[in-house]
Amino acid sequence: MQALETLESSVRLYSRLFPTVFSRARGSILLTQNGRKVIDFLSGAGALNYGHNNHQLKAAIAEYLASDAVVHGLDMATPAKLEFLETFSSVILHERGLKYRFQFVGPTGANAVEAALKLARKVTGRQNIISFTRGYHGLSLGAIAATGNRFHRTASGVSLSGVTFMPYDGYFGPSIDTADYMRKVLLDQSSGTDAPAAILVETVQGEGGVNVACREWLQSIQSIAKEAGALFIVDDVQMGCGRTGEFFSFEFAGLSPDIVVLSKSLSGYGLPLSMLLIKEAADAWRPGEHTSTFRGNNLALVSATAAINIYWRCRTFSQDVHRMGNFLRHRLEAISFNLGNRFDVRGRGMVWGFDCQTAEIAETTARKAFDKGLIVERCGPADQVLKLLPALTIDSETLSQGLEIFEDALAETLNQVPAA
């Protein structure tokens, strides 16, 4: 670890939170250099929905590499790309009654957000983007302008413009429908808010504290976008690819976004891959108008195709995610109940937040959990929420062991740190 202190930038984060050298990984288990086993409830911040070194996906990657097939080809046609397009279209889109064009962009979620906002502005001729309180969309300049967290915004070093923030579902409590407020502001010609090019939303705000939007609110937001003449964009970077139980996080609400942003677990193996799904009417690009050297990496497309074929050709996997998610929710609610219901539990599928109320409790619990053999991350406006993102493929025994460690770490913390 001393080498990191000496050689790596001070911007590093996770090596500070989990100060050890990890040498190997399989499924939901990480091995440190000294042989200690650690259960992973972080899953690459959502980039490893199918676990570390998934052997079925690894086999597809190894076979492709051994064949000397094209790995980097800009956006040229390759068998790997064609197979991915056809598989995704038939297995994911057609089965859900959706029709989109694909745009491969730079390899990160922020790259995809940037492309989506740029396209929305081109299509509508407008500049303003509607984003939401506590939303997170990345840290490049366009994406960070739509990100709510002041810590990240301040680090940009420049004035961030072109975005108007609206209150997310439940921001003022359960009794106030923030969609009604938003509709009034956007449709009032004298509200002072510029007509939007797009409304950008997460159905579950991961980094914002695992804030969950309800079906009716999301449906209202989609309707408002149409009434306002704006594109409706769902950022499914962290919550897509099965994290909430269905492949897309918006399926439960019956939405049909104009643009869907995907990345993180899209490749299935942790390889960088990012893309937009664009309705044909919104595909206004001219050839080469938005490019990237590392878009649509063929190796990532191979693993992405394998993940779809293995996990999404029938409903069994989705049902298993819901089942495991319900188990996770019940255990977390029981932990909260045993502690006098002082802590809020919220989430969907296999993403759950345990609101510790104070950053000190969350930080101490995460540190103790790591000492006991569990990785769990903090999130929320003050890093007061513990976010649980186990692999969707985790087995019941490992999930239970992780939750036992979590409960023990929290109990020890509360013996030292008073609850709010």
Tab-separated table of C-alpha atoms in Angstrom:
chain	number	residue	atom	x	y	z
A	1	MET	CA	0.000	0.000	0.000
A	2	GLN	CA	2.993	2.298	0.487
A	3	ALA	CA	3.521	2.271	-3.288
A	4	LEU	CA	0.056	3.752	-3.742
A	5	GLU	CA	0.822	6.510	-1.266
A	6	THR	CA	4.022	7.330	-3.125
A	7	LEU	CA	3.060	6.845	-6.771
A	8	GLU	CA	-0.712	7.251	-7.198
A	9	SER	CA	-2.655	10.496	-7.182
A	10	SER	CA	-4.327	11.583	-3.977
A	11	VAL	CA	-7.643	11.385	-5.835
A	12	ARG	CA	-7.803	7.622	-5.229
A	13	LEU	CA	-10.787	6.570	-3.131
A	14	TYR	CA	-11.529	2.858	-2.841
A	15	SER	CA	-7.977	1.889	-1.923
A	16	ARG	CA	-8.383	4.232	1.062
A	17	LEU	CA	-11.761	2.797	2.061
A	18	PHE	CA	-10.542	-0.797	1.717
A	19	PRO	CA	-6.794	-0.587	2.455
A	20	THR	CA	-5.446	-3.914	1.292
A	21	VAL	CA	-4.129	-5.511	-1.889
A	22	PHE	CA	-6.712	-7.683	-3.643
A	23	SER	CA	-5.098	-10.429	-5.713
A	24	ARG	CA	-7.929	-12.679	-6.929
A	25	ALA	CA	-11.703	-12.738	-7.237
A	26	ARG	CA	-14.461	-15.174	-8.156
A	27	GLY	CA	-18.197	-14.644	-7.885
A	28	SER	CA	-18.926	-12.612	-4.758
A	29	ILE	CA	-15.593	-13.293	-3.027
A	30	LEU	CA	-12.414	-11.220	-3.188
A	31	LEU	CA	-9.108	-12.622	-1.959
A	32	THR	CA	-6.466	-10.347	-0.489
A	33	GLN	CA	-2.773	-10.856	-1.119
A	34	ASN	CA	-2.413	-12.448	2.310
A	35	GLY	CA	-5.257	-14.902	1.653
A	36	ARG	CA	-8.129	-13.233	3.522
A	37	LYS	CA	-11.615	-13.763	2.024
A	38	VAL	CA	-13.857	-10.721	1.689
A	39	ILE	CA	-17.514	-10.794	0.619
A	40	ASP	CA	-18.266	-8.161	-1.992
A	41	PHE	CA	-21.447	-6.090	-1.600
A	42	LEU	CA	-20.062	-3.382	-3.905
A	43	SER	CA	-19.810	-5.290	-7.206
A	44	GLY	CA	-17.638	-2.721	-8.931
A	45	ALA	CA	-20.163	0.013	-8.073
A	46	GLY	CA	-22.678	-1.966	-10.125
A	47	ALA	CA	-20.356	-2.973	-12.968
A	48	LEU	CA	-20.214	-6.637	-11.871
A	49	ASN	CA	-23.840	-7.714	-11.718
A	50	TYR	CA	-22.835	-11.273	-12.677
A	51	GLY	CA	-19.962	-11.442	-10.200
A	52	HIS	CA	-16.186	-11.437	-10.536
A	53	ASN	CA	-14.638	-13.636	-13.235
A	54	ASN	CA	-17.917	-15.288	-14.172
A	55	HIS	CA	-16.585	-18.510	-15.700
A	56	GLN	CA	-19.211	-18.710	-18.461
A	57	LEU	CA	-18.503	-15.172	-19.610
A	58	LYS	CA	-14.759	-15.729	-19.268
A	59	ALA	CA	-15.004	-18.746	-21.571
A	60	ALA	CA	-16.612	-16.623	-24.299
A	61	ILE	CA	-13.903	-13.964	-23.902
A	62	ALA	CA	-11.079	-16.523	-23.967
A	63	GLU	CA	-12.450	-18.199	-27.096
A	64	TYR	CA	-12.716	-14.843	-28.866
A	65	LEU	CA	-9.204	-13.799	-27.927
A	66	ALA	CA	-7.787	-17.140	-29.046
A	67	SER	CA	-9.355	-16.706	-32.501
A	68	ASP	CA	-7.446	-13.485	-33.316
A	69	ALA	CA	-10.762	-11.771	-34.036
A	70	VAL	CA	-10.959	-7.968	-34.087
A	71	VAL	CA	-10.828	-6.418	-30.607
A	72	HIS	CA	-10.505	-2.728	-31.473
A	73	GLY	CA	-12.213	-1.574	-34.639
A	74	LEU	CA	-13.628	1.910	-33.951
A	75	ASP	CA	-17.222	1.601	-35.196
A	76	MET	CA	-16.493	-0.700	-38.115
A	77	ALA	CA	-18.670	-3.740	-38.731
A	78	THR	CA	-17.562	-6.992	-37.100
A	79	PRO	CA	-19.271	-10.325	-36.415
A	80	ALA	CA	-19.090	-9.568	-32.684
A	81	LYS	CA	-20.964	-6.300	-33.118
A	82	LEU	CA	-23.588	-7.786	-35.422
A	83	GLU	CA	-24.225	-10.681	-33.047
A	84	PHE	CA	-24.620	-8.318	-30.103
A	85	LEU	CA	-27.035	-6.051	-32.005
A	86	GLU	CA	-29.173	-8.956	-33.141
A	87	THR	CA	-29.167	-10.672	-29.743
A	88	PHE	CA	-29.971	-7.518	-27.777
A	89	SER	CA	-32.705	-6.564	-30.242
A	90	SER	CA	-34.425	-9.948	-30.174
A	91	VAL	CA	-33.940	-11.017	-26.552
A	92	ILE	CA	-34.136	-7.683	-24.717
A	93	LEU	CA	-35.993	-5.164	-26.890
A	94	HIS	CA	-38.447	-7.270	-28.904
A	95	GLU	CA	-39.610	-9.227	-25.858
A	96	ARG	CA	-40.446	-5.921	-24.145
A	97	GLY	CA	-42.140	-4.297	-27.116
A	98	LEU	CA	-39.348	-1.728	-27.471
A	99	LYS	CA	-37.630	-0.495	-30.607
A	100	TYR	CA	-34.414	1.501	-30.512
A	101	ARG	CA	-31.338	2.292	-32.525
A	102	PHE	CA	-27.966	1.691	-30.886
A	103	GLN	CA	-25.216	4.264	-30.442
A	104	PHE	CA	-21.916	3.070	-29.026
A	105	VAL	CA	-20.103	5.879	-27.261
A	106	GLY	CA	-16.977	6.268	-25.124
A	107	PRO	CA	-16.533	3.493	-22.565
A	108	THR	CA	-17.975	5.157	-19.445
A	109	GLY	CA	-21.434	6.016	-18.209
A	110	ALA	CA	-20.500	9.696	-18.156
A	111	ASN	CA	-19.570	9.444	-21.861
A	112	ALA	CA	-23.037	8.105	-22.596
A	113	VAL	CA	-24.737	10.821	-20.557
A	114	GLU	CA	-22.754	13.472	-22.421
A	115	ALA	CA	-23.839	12.000	-25.757
A	116	ALA	CA	-27.480	11.824	-24.671
A	117	LEU	CA	-27.570	15.459	-23.574
A	118	LYS	CA	-25.773	16.601	-26.709
A	119	LEU	CA	-28.248	14.707	-28.884
A	120	ALA	CA	-31.277	16.073	-27.018
A	121	ARG	CA	-30.045	19.621	-27.534
A	122	LYS	CA	-29.463	18.947	-31.233
A	123	VAL	CA	-32.920	17.404	-31.734
A	124	THR	CA	-34.870	20.116	-29.930
A	125	GLY	CA	-32.718	23.172	-30.564
A	126	ARG	CA	-32.989	23.932	-26.861
A	127	GLN	CA	-30.272	24.167	-24.200
A	128	ASN	CA	-31.904	23.507	-20.831
A	129	ILE	CA	-31.793	20.047	-19.261
A	130	ILE	CA	-34.067	19.104	-16.364
A	131	SER	CA	-32.325	16.996	-13.752
A	132	PHE	CA	-33.292	16.162	-10.179
A	133	THR	CA	-32.171	16.840	-6.656
A	134	ARG	CA	-29.617	14.271	-5.449
A	135	GLY	CA	-29.198	12.864	-8.951
A	136	TYR	CA	-25.838	11.541	-10.123
A	137	HIS	CA	-24.881	11.268	-13.798
A	138	GLY	CA	-21.073	11.365	-13.901
A	139	LEU	CA	-18.211	13.777	-13.420
A	140	SER	CA	-17.307	15.106	-16.877
A	141	LEU	CA	-18.448	18.695	-17.316
A	142	GLY	CA	-21.771	18.094	-19.047
A	143	ALA	CA	-22.660	15.171	-16.786
A	144	ILE	CA	-21.576	16.923	-13.597
A	145	ALA	CA	-23.770	19.902	-14.496
A	146	ALA	CA	-26.692	17.468	-14.161
A	147	THR	CA	-25.312	15.969	-10.922
A	148	GLY	CA	-26.654	17.360	-7.678
A	149	ASN	CA	-23.883	16.650	-5.179
A	150	ARG	CA	-22.128	19.876	-4.173
A	151	PHE	CA	-18.871	18.094	-3.322
A	152	HIS	CA	-18.526	16.887	-6.909
A	153	ARG	CA	-19.842	20.098	-8.461
A	154	THR	CA	-17.346	22.253	-6.589
A	155	ALA	CA	-14.444	20.130	-7.842
A	156	SER	CA	-15.288	21.043	-11.450
A	157	GLY	CA	-13.666	24.447	-10.970
A	158	VAL	CA	-15.934	26.168	-13.494
A	159	SER	CA	-19.446	27.533	-13.623
A	160	LEU	CA	-21.869	24.728	-14.411
A	161	SER	CA	-24.829	25.745	-16.533
A	162	GLY	CA	-27.521	24.456	-18.854
A	163	VAL	CA	-29.358	22.441	-16.202
A	164	THR	CA	-32.376	23.206	-14.016
A	165	PHE	CA	-32.915	20.996	-10.965
A	166	MET	CA	-36.363	19.817	-9.923
A	167	PRO	CA	-37.327	17.984	-6.710
A	168	TYR	CA	-37.183	14.193	-6.995
A	169	ASP	CA	-40.032	11.969	-5.894
A	170	GLY	CA	-40.438	12.261	-2.105
A	171	TYR	CA	-37.974	15.128	-1.774
A	172	PHE	CA	-40.461	17.127	0.329
A	173	GLY	CA	-41.979	14.072	1.987
A	174	PRO	CA	-44.666	11.607	0.924
A	175	SER	CA	-47.540	14.100	0.979
A	176	ILE	CA	-46.219	16.392	-1.786
A	177	ASP	CA	-46.323	15.311	-5.425
A	178	THR	CA	-43.278	16.983	-6.918
A	179	ALA	CA	-44.429	16.038	-10.429
A	180	ASP	CA	-47.331	18.484	-10.080
A	181	TYR	CA	-44.885	21.257	-9.214
A	182	MET	CA	-42.697	20.367	-12.160
A	183	ARG	CA	-45.589	20.331	-14.605
A	184	LYS	CA	-46.705	23.770	-13.427
A	185	VAL	CA	-43.222	25.256	-13.791
A	186	LEU	CA	-42.437	23.774	-17.197
A	187	LEU	CA	-45.792	24.582	-18.794
A	188	ASP	CA	-46.037	28.106	-17.354
A	189	GLN	CA	-44.630	30.503	-19.958
A	190	SER	CA	-43.758	32.972	-17.199
A	191	SER	CA	-42.145	30.620	-14.669
A	192	GLY	CA	-38.651	31.789	-15.599
A	193	THR	CA	-37.555	28.279	-16.469
A	194	ASP	CA	-36.354	27.797	-20.036
A	195	ALA	CA	-38.106	25.195	-22.163
A	196	PRO	CA	-36.170	21.943	-21.721
A	197	ALA	CA	-34.371	19.891	-24.322
A	198	ALA	CA	-34.648	16.826	-22.102
A	199	ILE	CA	-35.710	15.486	-18.740
A	200	LEU	CA	-32.986	13.221	-17.324
A	201	VAL	CA	-33.927	10.847	-14.506
A	202	GLU	CA	-32.815	7.780	-12.565
A	203	THR	CA	-35.654	5.497	-11.463
A	204	VAL	CA	-33.573	4.717	-8.369
A	205	GLN	CA	-30.951	7.243	-7.331
A	206	GLY	CA	-27.967	5.127	-6.334
A	207	GLU	CA	-25.297	7.634	-5.363
A	208	GLY	CA	-27.960	10.032	-4.098
A	209	GLY	CA	-28.896	7.672	-1.250
A	210	VAL	CA	-30.918	4.853	-2.860
A	211	ASN	CA	-33.964	7.053	-3.371
A	212	VAL	CA	-36.731	5.124	-5.103
A	213	ALA	CA	-39.235	6.775	-7.438
A	214	CYS	CA	-42.716	5.292	-7.546
A	215	ARG	CA	-44.479	4.097	-10.686
A	216	GLU	CA	-47.007	6.924	-10.803
A	217	TRP	CA	-44.389	9.653	-10.404
A	218	LEU	CA	-42.235	8.244	-13.192
A	219	GLN	CA	-45.236	7.980	-15.483
A	220	SER	CA	-46.061	11.607	-14.734
A	221	ILE	CA	-42.493	12.693	-15.542
A	222	GLN	CA	-42.648	10.923	-18.894
A	223	SER	CA	-45.973	12.626	-19.657
A	224	ILE	CA	-44.581	16.023	-18.671
A	225	ALA	CA	-41.630	15.558	-21.022
A	226	LYS	CA	-44.027	14.928	-23.894
A	227	GLU	CA	-46.205	17.927	-22.981
A	228	ALA	CA	-43.137	20.165	-22.765
A	229	GLY	CA	-41.698	18.959	-26.075
A	230	ALA	CA	-38.623	17.517	-24.363
A	231	LEU	CA	-36.892	14.171	-24.791
A	232	PHE	CA	-37.349	11.755	-21.909
A	233	ILE	CA	-34.015	10.195	-20.909
A	234	VAL	CA	-33.590	7.401	-18.356
A	235	ASP	CA	-30.098	7.031	-16.901
A	236	ASP	CA	-29.896	3.261	-16.369
A	237	VAL	CA	-26.130	3.149	-15.934
A	238	GLN	CA	-26.164	1.642	-12.424
A	239	MET	CA	-29.741	0.396	-12.150
A	240	GLY	CA	-29.975	-1.286	-15.553
A	241	CYS	CA	-28.886	-4.762	-16.671
A	242	GLY	CA	-31.033	-6.468	-14.040
A	243	ARG	CA	-30.119	-4.600	-10.871
A	244	THR	CA	-33.768	-3.859	-9.972
A	245	GLY	CA	-35.049	-7.269	-11.086
A	246	GLU	CA	-35.961	-6.552	-14.701
A	247	PHE	CA	-33.341	-5.834	-17.358
A	248	PHE	CA	-34.354	-2.149	-17.471
A	249	SER	CA	-35.158	-0.394	-14.215
A	250	PHE	CA	-38.117	1.412	-15.833
A	251	GLU	CA	-39.991	-1.703	-16.976
A	252	PHE	CA	-42.128	-1.885	-13.845
A	253	ALA	CA	-43.606	1.540	-14.660
A	254	GLY	CA	-44.344	0.736	-18.301
A	255	LEU	CA	-42.157	3.569	-19.583
A	256	SER	CA	-40.843	4.071	-23.102
A	257	PRO	CA	-37.986	6.593	-22.876
A	258	ASP	CA	-36.770	8.473	-25.929
A	259	ILE	CA	-33.194	7.663	-24.890
A	260	VAL	CA	-31.851	5.016	-22.496
A	261	VAL	CA	-28.322	5.339	-21.114
A	262	LEU	CA	-26.522	2.049	-20.396
A	263	SER	CA	-23.034	1.170	-19.165
A	264	LYS	CA	-21.488	-0.495	-16.058
A	265	SER	CA	-22.798	-4.097	-16.203
A	266	LEU	CA	-23.653	-3.962	-19.895
A	267	SER	CA	-20.519	-5.926	-20.808
A	268	GLY	CA	-21.274	-8.430	-18.063
A	269	TYR	CA	-17.627	-8.856	-17.105
A	270	GLY	CA	-16.496	-5.436	-15.937
A	271	LEU	CA	-15.093	-4.536	-19.358
A	272	PRO	CA	-15.753	-0.911	-20.391
A	273	LEU	CA	-18.829	-0.663	-22.616
A	274	SER	CA	-21.359	2.120	-22.896
A	275	MET	CA	-24.206	2.870	-25.270
A	276	LEU	CA	-27.396	4.780	-25.926
A	277	LEU	CA	-30.677	3.314	-27.035
A	278	ILE	CA	-32.322	5.974	-29.199
A	279	LYS	CA	-35.806	6.096	-30.670
A	280	GLU	CA	-35.614	6.443	-34.427
A	281	ALA	CA	-37.269	9.884	-34.421
A	282	ALA	CA	-34.533	11.195	-32.118
A	283	ASP	CA	-31.592	9.775	-34.088
A	284	ALA	CA	-30.585	13.115	-35.614
A	285	TRP	CA	-26.831	12.563	-35.782
A	286	ARG	CA	-24.867	13.175	-38.968
A	287	PRO	CA	-22.164	10.562	-39.696
A	288	GLY	CA	-19.147	11.175	-37.447
A	289	GLU	CA	-20.812	14.021	-35.556
A	290	HIS	CA	-20.173	12.308	-32.216
A	291	THR	CA	-17.299	9.828	-32.040
A	292	SER	CA	-14.887	8.142	-29.651
A	293	THR	CA	-11.775	6.044	-30.168
A	294	PHE	CA	-12.899	3.408	-27.673
A	295	ARG	CA	-16.554	2.850	-28.533
A	296	GLY	CA	-18.104	-0.560	-28.877
A	297	ASN	CA	-15.024	-2.577	-27.922
A	298	ASN	CA	-15.562	-5.985	-29.528
A	299	LEU	CA	-14.306	-7.990	-26.568
A	300	ALA	CA	-16.879	-6.265	-24.349
A	301	LEU	CA	-19.567	-6.914	-26.959
A	302	VAL	CA	-18.722	-10.625	-26.890
A	303	SER	CA	-19.123	-10.832	-23.108
A	304	ALA	CA	-22.285	-8.704	-23.282
A	305	THR	CA	-23.820	-11.089	-25.810
A	306	ALA	CA	-22.875	-14.070	-23.663
A	307	ALA	CA	-24.491	-12.455	-20.593
A	308	ILE	CA	-27.759	-11.936	-22.481
A	309	ASN	CA	-27.774	-15.490	-23.794
A	310	ILE	CA	-26.994	-17.004	-20.408
A	311	TYR	CA	-29.215	-14.904	-18.141
A	312	TRP	CA	-31.980	-13.200	-20.125
A	313	ARG	CA	-33.458	-15.675	-22.600
A	314	CYS	CA	-36.040	-16.755	-20.032
A	315	ARG	CA	-37.644	-15.236	-16.934
A	316	THR	CA	-35.890	-17.507	-14.431
A	317	PHE	CA	-32.976	-15.205	-13.730
A	318	SER	CA	-35.209	-12.167	-13.237
A	319	GLN	CA	-37.390	-14.163	-10.850
A	320	ASP	CA	-34.309	-15.233	-8.893
A	321	VAL	CA	-33.177	-11.596	-8.580
A	322	HIS	CA	-36.588	-10.612	-7.200
A	323	ARG	CA	-36.524	-13.555	-4.773
A	324	MET	CA	-33.057	-12.730	-3.481
A	325	GLY	CA	-33.970	-9.044	-3.348
A	326	ASN	CA	-36.981	-9.799	-1.164
A	327	PHE	CA	-34.788	-11.866	1.142
A	328	LEU	CA	-32.310	-8.997	1.355
A	329	ARG	CA	-35.061	-6.477	2.090
A	330	HIS	CA	-36.619	-8.629	4.832
A	331	ARG	CA	-33.260	-9.147	6.534
A	332	LEU	CA	-32.438	-5.434	6.475
A	333	GLU	CA	-35.895	-4.536	7.761
A	334	ALA	CA	-35.478	-7.079	10.565
A	335	ILE	CA	-32.132	-5.546	11.500
A	336	SER	CA	-33.749	-2.100	11.614
A	337	PHE	CA	-36.718	-3.451	13.621
A	338	ASN	CA	-34.428	-5.052	16.180
A	339	LEU	CA	-32.794	-1.659	16.654
A	340	GLY	CA	-36.077	0.132	17.285
A	341	ASN	CA	-36.880	1.055	13.658
A	342	ARG	CA	-34.448	3.967	13.844
A	343	PHE	CA	-33.086	3.265	10.382
A	344	ASP	CA	-34.828	3.561	7.021
A	345	VAL	CA	-34.525	0.713	4.518
A	346	ARG	CA	-35.303	1.431	0.868
A	347	GLY	CA	-34.590	-0.042	-2.539
A	348	ARG	CA	-35.766	-2.368	-5.301
A	349	GLY	CA	-34.536	-5.718	-6.546
A	350	MET	CA	-30.914	-6.134	-5.496
A	351	VAL	CA	-30.100	-2.531	-4.624
A	352	TRP	CA	-30.841	-1.511	-1.051
A	353	GLY	CA	-29.945	1.435	1.097
A	354	PHE	CA	-29.713	1.339	4.882
A	355	ASP	CA	-30.006	4.921	6.091
A	356	CYS	CA	-27.874	5.240	9.221
A	357	GLN	CA	-29.029	8.859	9.745
A	358	THR	CA	-25.481	10.062	10.422
A	359	ALA	CA	-22.264	9.826	8.430
A	360	GLU	CA	-20.379	8.726	11.547
A	361	ILE	CA	-22.509	5.620	12.027
A	362	ALA	CA	-22.324	4.727	8.340
A	363	GLU	CA	-18.572	5.270	8.133
A	364	THR	CA	-17.798	3.324	11.291
A	365	THR	CA	-20.092	0.461	10.259
A	366	ALA	CA	-18.504	0.215	6.797
A	367	ARG	CA	-15.017	0.195	8.328
A	368	LYS	CA	-15.898	-2.480	10.889
A	369	ALA	CA	-17.633	-4.531	8.202
A	370	PHE	CA	-14.478	-4.518	6.099
A	371	ASP	CA	-12.387	-5.568	9.090
A	372	LYS	CA	-14.789	-8.514	9.523
A	373	GLY	CA	-14.761	-9.475	5.832
A	374	LEU	CA	-17.395	-7.460	3.963
A	375	ILE	CA	-17.163	-4.615	1.458
A	376	VAL	CA	-20.059	-2.170	1.524
A	377	GLU	CA	-20.134	1.392	0.204
A	378	ARG	CA	-21.616	4.628	1.523
A	379	CYS	CA	-23.766	7.056	-0.444
A	380	GLY	CA	-26.280	9.874	0.071
A	381	PRO	CA	-25.935	13.642	0.547
A	382	ALA	CA	-23.807	13.215	3.667
A	383	ASP	CA	-22.574	9.651	3.006
A	384	GLN	CA	-24.994	8.534	5.691
A	385	VAL	CA	-26.517	5.639	3.716
A	386	LEU	CA	-24.942	2.214	3.370
A	387	LYS	CA	-25.621	0.953	-0.166
A	388	LEU	CA	-25.804	-2.796	-0.664
A	389	LEU	CA	-25.109	-3.967	-4.238
A	390	PRO	CA	-24.442	-7.721	-4.101
A	391	ALA	CA	-23.892	-9.556	-7.362
A	392	LEU	CA	-27.175	-10.714	-8.875
A	393	THR	CA	-25.669	-14.207	-9.015
A	394	ILE	CA	-24.753	-14.375	-5.323
A	395	ASP	CA	-25.761	-17.585	-3.540
A	396	SER	CA	-28.021	-17.537	-0.484
A	397	GLU	CA	-25.303	-18.710	1.907
A	398	THR	CA	-22.842	-15.981	0.926
A	399	LEU	CA	-25.579	-13.343	1.031
A	400	SER	CA	-26.570	-14.462	4.532
A	401	GLN	CA	-22.954	-14.437	5.701
A	402	GLY	CA	-22.531	-10.907	4.396
A	403	LEU	CA	-25.681	-9.732	6.150
A	404	GLU	CA	-24.532	-11.315	9.411
A	405	ILE	CA	-21.260	-9.390	9.160
A	406	PHE	CA	-23.219	-6.234	8.358
A	407	GLU	CA	-25.453	-6.689	11.422
A	408	ASP	CA	-22.504	-7.403	13.719
A	409	ALA	CA	-20.619	-4.353	12.449
A	410	LEU	CA	-23.651	-2.116	12.936
A	411	ALA	CA	-24.276	-3.441	16.461
A	412	GLU	CA	-20.650	-2.814	17.448
A	413	THR	CA	-20.841	0.675	15.981
A	414	LEU	CA	-23.962	1.560	17.938
A	415	ASN	CA	-22.244	0.519	21.141
A	416	GLN	CA	-19.645	3.212	20.417
A	417	VAL	CA	-21.539	5.862	18.435
A	418	PRO	CA	-24.954	7.090	19.591
A	419	ALA	CA	-27.739	7.039	16.986
A	420	ALA	CA	-29.236	10.322	15.878
